[in-house]
mmCIF file of C-alpha atoms in Angstrom:
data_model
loop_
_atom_site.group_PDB
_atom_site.id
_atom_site.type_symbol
_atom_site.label_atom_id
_atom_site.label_comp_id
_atom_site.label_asym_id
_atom_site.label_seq_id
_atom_site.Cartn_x
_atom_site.Cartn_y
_atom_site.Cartn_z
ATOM 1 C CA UNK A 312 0.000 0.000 0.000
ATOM 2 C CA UNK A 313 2.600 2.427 1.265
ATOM 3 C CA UNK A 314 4.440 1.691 -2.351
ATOM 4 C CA UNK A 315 1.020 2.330 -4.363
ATOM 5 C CA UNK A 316 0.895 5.547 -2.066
ATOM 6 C CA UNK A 317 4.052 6.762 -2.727
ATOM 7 C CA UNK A 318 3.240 6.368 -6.363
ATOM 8 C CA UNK A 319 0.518 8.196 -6.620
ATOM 9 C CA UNK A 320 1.294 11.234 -3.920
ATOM 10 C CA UNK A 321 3.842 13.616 -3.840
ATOM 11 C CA UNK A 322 3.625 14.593 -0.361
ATOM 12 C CA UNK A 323 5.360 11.055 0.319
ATOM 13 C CA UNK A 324 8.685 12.403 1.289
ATOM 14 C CA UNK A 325 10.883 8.958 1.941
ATOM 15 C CA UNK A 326 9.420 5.292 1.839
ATOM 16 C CA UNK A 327 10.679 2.516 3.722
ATOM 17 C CA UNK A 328 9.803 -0.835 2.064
ATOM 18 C CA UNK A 329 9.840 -3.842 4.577
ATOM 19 C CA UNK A 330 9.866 -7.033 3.104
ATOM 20 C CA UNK A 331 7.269 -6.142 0.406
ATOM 21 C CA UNK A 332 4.684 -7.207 -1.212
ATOM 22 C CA UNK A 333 3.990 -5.948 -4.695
ATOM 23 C CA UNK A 334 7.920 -6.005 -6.240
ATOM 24 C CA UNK A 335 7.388 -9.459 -7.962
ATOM 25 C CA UNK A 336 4.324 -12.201 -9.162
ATOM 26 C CA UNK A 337 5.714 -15.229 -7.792
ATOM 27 C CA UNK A 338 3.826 -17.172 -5.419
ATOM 28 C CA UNK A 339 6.353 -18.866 -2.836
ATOM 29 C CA UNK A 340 4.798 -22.173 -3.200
ATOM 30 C CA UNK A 341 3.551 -22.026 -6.895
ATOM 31 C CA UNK A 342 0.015 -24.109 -7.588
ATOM 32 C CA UNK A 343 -0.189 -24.591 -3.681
ATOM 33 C CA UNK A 344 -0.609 -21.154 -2.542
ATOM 34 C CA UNK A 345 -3.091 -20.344 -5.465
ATOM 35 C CA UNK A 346 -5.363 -23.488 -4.339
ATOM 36 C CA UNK A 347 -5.292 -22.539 -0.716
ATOM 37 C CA UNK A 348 -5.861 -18.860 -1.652
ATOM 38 C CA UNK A 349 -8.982 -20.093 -4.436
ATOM 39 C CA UNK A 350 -10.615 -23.417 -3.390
ATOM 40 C CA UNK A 351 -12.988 -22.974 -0.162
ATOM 41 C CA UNK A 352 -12.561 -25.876 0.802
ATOM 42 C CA UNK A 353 -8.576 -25.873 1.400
ATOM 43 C CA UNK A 354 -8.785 -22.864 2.895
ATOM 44 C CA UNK A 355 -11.337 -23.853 5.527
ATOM 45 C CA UNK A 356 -9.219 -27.007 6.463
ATOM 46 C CA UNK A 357 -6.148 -24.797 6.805
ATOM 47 C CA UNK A 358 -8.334 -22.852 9.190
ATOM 48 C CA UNK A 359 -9.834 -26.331 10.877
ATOM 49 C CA UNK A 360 -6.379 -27.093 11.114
ATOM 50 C CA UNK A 361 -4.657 -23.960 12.797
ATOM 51 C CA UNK A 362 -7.591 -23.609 15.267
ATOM 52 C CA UNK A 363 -6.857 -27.605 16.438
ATOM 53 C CA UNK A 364 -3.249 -28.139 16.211
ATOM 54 C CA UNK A 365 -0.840 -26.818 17.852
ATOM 55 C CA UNK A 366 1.771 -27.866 15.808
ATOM 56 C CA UNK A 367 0.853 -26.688 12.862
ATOM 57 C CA UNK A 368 -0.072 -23.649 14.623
ATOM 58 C CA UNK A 369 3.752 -23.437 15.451
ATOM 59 C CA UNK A 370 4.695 -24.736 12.404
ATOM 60 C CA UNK A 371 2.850 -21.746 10.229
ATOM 61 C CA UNK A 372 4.317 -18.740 12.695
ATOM 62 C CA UNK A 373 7.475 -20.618 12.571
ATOM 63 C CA UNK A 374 7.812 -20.519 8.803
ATOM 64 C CA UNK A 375 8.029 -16.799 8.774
ATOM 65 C CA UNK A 376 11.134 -16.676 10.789
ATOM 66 C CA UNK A 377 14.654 -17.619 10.601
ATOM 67 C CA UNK A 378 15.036 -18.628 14.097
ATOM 68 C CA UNK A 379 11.939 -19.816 15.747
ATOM 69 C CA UNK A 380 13.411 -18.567 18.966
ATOM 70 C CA UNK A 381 12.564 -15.128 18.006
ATOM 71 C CA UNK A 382 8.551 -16.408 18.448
ATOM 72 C CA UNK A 383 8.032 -16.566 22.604
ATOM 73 C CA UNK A 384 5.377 -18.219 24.046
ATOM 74 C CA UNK A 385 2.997 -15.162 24.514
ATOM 75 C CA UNK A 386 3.094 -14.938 20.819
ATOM 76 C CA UNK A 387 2.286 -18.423 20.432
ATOM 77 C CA UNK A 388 -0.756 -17.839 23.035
ATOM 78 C CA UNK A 389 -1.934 -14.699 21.193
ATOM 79 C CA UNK A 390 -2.115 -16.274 17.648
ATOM 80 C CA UNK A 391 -4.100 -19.504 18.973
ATOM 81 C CA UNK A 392 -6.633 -17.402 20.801
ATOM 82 C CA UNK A 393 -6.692 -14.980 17.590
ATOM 83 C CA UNK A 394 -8.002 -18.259 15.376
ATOM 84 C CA UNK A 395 -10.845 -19.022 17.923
ATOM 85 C CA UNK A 396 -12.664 -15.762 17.463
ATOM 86 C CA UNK A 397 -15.256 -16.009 14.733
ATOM 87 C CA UNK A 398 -14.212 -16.154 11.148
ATOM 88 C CA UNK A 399 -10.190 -16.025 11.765
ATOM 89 C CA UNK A 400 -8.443 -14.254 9.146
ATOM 90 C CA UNK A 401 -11.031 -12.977 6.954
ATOM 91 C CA UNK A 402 -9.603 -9.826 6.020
ATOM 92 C CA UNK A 403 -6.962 -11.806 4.932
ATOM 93 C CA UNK A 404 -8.081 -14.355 3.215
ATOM 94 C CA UNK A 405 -10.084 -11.725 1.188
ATOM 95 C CA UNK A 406 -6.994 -10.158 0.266
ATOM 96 C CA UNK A 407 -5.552 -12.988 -0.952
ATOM 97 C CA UNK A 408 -8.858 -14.377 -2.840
ATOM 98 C CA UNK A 409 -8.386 -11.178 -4.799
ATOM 99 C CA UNK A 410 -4.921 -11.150 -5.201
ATOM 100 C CA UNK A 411 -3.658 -14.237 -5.967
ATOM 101 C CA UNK A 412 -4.093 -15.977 -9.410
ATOM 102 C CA UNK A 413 -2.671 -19.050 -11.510
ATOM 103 C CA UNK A 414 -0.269 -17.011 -12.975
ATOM 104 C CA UNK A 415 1.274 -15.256 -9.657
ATOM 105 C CA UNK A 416 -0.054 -11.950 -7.690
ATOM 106 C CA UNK A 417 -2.345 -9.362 -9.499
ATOM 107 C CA UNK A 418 -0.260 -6.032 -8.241
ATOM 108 C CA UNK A 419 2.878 -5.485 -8.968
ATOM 109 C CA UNK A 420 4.839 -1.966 -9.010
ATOM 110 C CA UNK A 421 7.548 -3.503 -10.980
ATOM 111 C CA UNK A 422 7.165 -1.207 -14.293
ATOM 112 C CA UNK A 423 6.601 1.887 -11.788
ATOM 113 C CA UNK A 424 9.235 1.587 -9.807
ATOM 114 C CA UNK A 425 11.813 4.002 -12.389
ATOM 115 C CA UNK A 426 8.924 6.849 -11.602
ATOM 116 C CA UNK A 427 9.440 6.775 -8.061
ATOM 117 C CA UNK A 428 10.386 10.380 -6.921
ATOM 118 C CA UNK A 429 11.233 9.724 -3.352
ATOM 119 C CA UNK A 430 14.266 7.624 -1.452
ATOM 120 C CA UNK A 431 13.038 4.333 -0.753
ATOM 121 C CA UNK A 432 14.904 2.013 1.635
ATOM 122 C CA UNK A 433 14.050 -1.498 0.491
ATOM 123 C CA UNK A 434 14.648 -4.115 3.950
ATOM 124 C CA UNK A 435 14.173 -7.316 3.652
ATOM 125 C CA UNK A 436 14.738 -10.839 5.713
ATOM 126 C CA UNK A 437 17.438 -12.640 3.992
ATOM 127 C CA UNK A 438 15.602 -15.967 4.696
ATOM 128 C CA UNK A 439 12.204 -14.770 3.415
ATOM 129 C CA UNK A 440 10.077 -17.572 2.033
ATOM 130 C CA UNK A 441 6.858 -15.586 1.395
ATOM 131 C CA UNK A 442 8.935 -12.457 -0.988
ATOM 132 C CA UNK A 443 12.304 -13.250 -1.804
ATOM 133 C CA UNK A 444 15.137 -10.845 -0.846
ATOM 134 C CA UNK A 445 15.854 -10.545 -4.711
ATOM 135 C CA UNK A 446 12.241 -8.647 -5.713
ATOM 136 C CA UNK A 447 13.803 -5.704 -3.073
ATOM 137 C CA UNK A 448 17.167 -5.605 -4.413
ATOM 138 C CA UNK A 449 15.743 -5.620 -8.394
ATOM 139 C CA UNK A 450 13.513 -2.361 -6.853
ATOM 140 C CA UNK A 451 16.396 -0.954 -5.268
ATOM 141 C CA UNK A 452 17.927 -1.011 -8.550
ATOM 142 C CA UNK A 453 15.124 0.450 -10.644
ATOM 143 C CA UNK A 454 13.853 3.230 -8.390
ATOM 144 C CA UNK A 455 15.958 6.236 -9.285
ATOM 145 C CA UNK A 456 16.697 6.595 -5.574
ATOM 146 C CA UNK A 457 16.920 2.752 -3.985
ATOM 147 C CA UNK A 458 18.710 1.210 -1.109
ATOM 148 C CA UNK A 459 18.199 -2.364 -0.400
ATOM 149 C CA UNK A 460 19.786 -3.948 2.895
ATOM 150 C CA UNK A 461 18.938 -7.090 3.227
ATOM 151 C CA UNK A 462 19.303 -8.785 6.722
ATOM 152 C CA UNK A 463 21.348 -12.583 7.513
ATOM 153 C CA UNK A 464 19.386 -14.506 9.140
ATOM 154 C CA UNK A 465 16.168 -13.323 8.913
ATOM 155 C CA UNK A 466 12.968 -14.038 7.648
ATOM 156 C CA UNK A 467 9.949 -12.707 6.915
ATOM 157 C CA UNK A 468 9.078 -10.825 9.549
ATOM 158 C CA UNK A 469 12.204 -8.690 10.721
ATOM 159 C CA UNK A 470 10.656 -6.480 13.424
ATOM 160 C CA UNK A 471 10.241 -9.379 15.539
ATOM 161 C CA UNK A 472 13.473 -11.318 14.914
ATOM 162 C CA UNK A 473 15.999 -7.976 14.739
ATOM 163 C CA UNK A 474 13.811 -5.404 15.791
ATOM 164 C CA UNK A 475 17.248 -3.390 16.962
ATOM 165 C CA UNK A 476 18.847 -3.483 13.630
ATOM 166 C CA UNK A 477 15.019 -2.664 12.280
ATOM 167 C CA UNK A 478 14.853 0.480 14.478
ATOM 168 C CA UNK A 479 18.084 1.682 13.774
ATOM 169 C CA UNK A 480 17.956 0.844 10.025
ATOM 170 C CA UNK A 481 14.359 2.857 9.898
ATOM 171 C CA UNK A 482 15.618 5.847 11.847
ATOM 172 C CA UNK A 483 18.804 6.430 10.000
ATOM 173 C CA UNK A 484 17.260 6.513 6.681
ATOM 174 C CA UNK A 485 14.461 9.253 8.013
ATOM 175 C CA UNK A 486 17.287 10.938 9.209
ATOM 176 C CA UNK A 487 16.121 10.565 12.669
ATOM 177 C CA UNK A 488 19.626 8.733 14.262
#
C-alpha cells in the first residue's frame, strides 16, 4: 500500500519498504498457494487445522522466521486465541482471494518503480520464504533513488526477529539517528 501511495502522492517524502509485497508475481509455493488462496474448501481445512493443532499452529508462525526462537510463548498464546474468534483471518483471506491468481499476484509496481520520486529504503529478511530478498534488491535497482539492505538470518518478519537493527535501520534513513 505504502508503495502504491508513494506512487501516486507527492507529499510522500521517503518510503521505507519492509519485506514487500507488490515487487514481484511469484507465489512462494507455486500451484499450492493459489489453491489454498482459491478453493474454499482448502482454505477452511487450513483454518480447521490452525484452530486444532498446535503444531501446525507453530509450524505456520514458525515458517516466517529464521530462528523460531525469536517467536516466545505469549506470541504463540496470542495467535491460537486470535483463530478461535469467529471467522479467523477474513480480512486476509479476502486479500488474498483477490490477489492471488494461476499465474502469480495481481499487483505489482515492478514497471513503476523508475517513476518513483522519493528515497526508498528497500529491507528485507534474507531468509524470506513468502517475498524473496531478490524482488527488493531488483527495486532498489530500478527506483531512481533505492537502497536495499537485506538482513542474515532473517525471515519474513524482521521487526520481531531484529527489531534493533530494524529500528536503527528505519531511523537512520528518516534521518532521525
Amino acid at each position: 500500500m505504502a508503495l502504491g501511495l508513494a506512487l501516486s502522492d507527492d507529499r510522500v517524502e521517503r518510503l521505507v519498504a519492509l519485506d514487500s509485497f507488490g515487487l514481484g508475481t511469484e507465489l512462494p509455493r507455486g500451484r499450492l498457494s493459489w489453491a489454498v488462496a482459491q478453493v474454499p474448501a482448502l482454505n477452511r481445512l487450513s483454518v480447521a487445522l490452525l484452530r486444532r493443532s498446535e503444531g501446525f499452529r507453530r509450524a505456520s508462525l514458525e515458517g516466517l522466521v529464521a530462528d523460531s526462537a525469536t517467536i516466545g510463548e505469549d506470541v504463540h498464546a496470542a495467535f491460537a486465541a486470535l483463530l478461535q474468534r469467529p471467522d479467523p483471518g477474513h480480512a486476509f483471506r479476502r486479500w488474498r482471494a483477490a490477489e492471488v491468481t494461476r499465474s502469480g499476484y495481481a499487483t505489482t509496481y515492478v514497471d513503476l518503480l523508475p517513476e518513483l520520486q522519493q528515497p526508498v529504503l528497500f529491507l528485507h529478511g534474507a531468509a524470506d520464504d513468502v517475498f524473496p530478498p531478490a524482488w527488493s534488491e531488483r527495486a532498489a535497482d530500478l527506483a531512481p533513488d533505492g537502497e536495499c539492505v537485506v538482513l542474515p538470518d532473517c525471515g519474513h518478519w524482521p521487526p520481531r526477529e531484529r527489531p534493533d537493527e530494524v529500528i536503527e535501520r528505519v531511523a537512520g534513513f528518516l534521518g532521525e539517528a
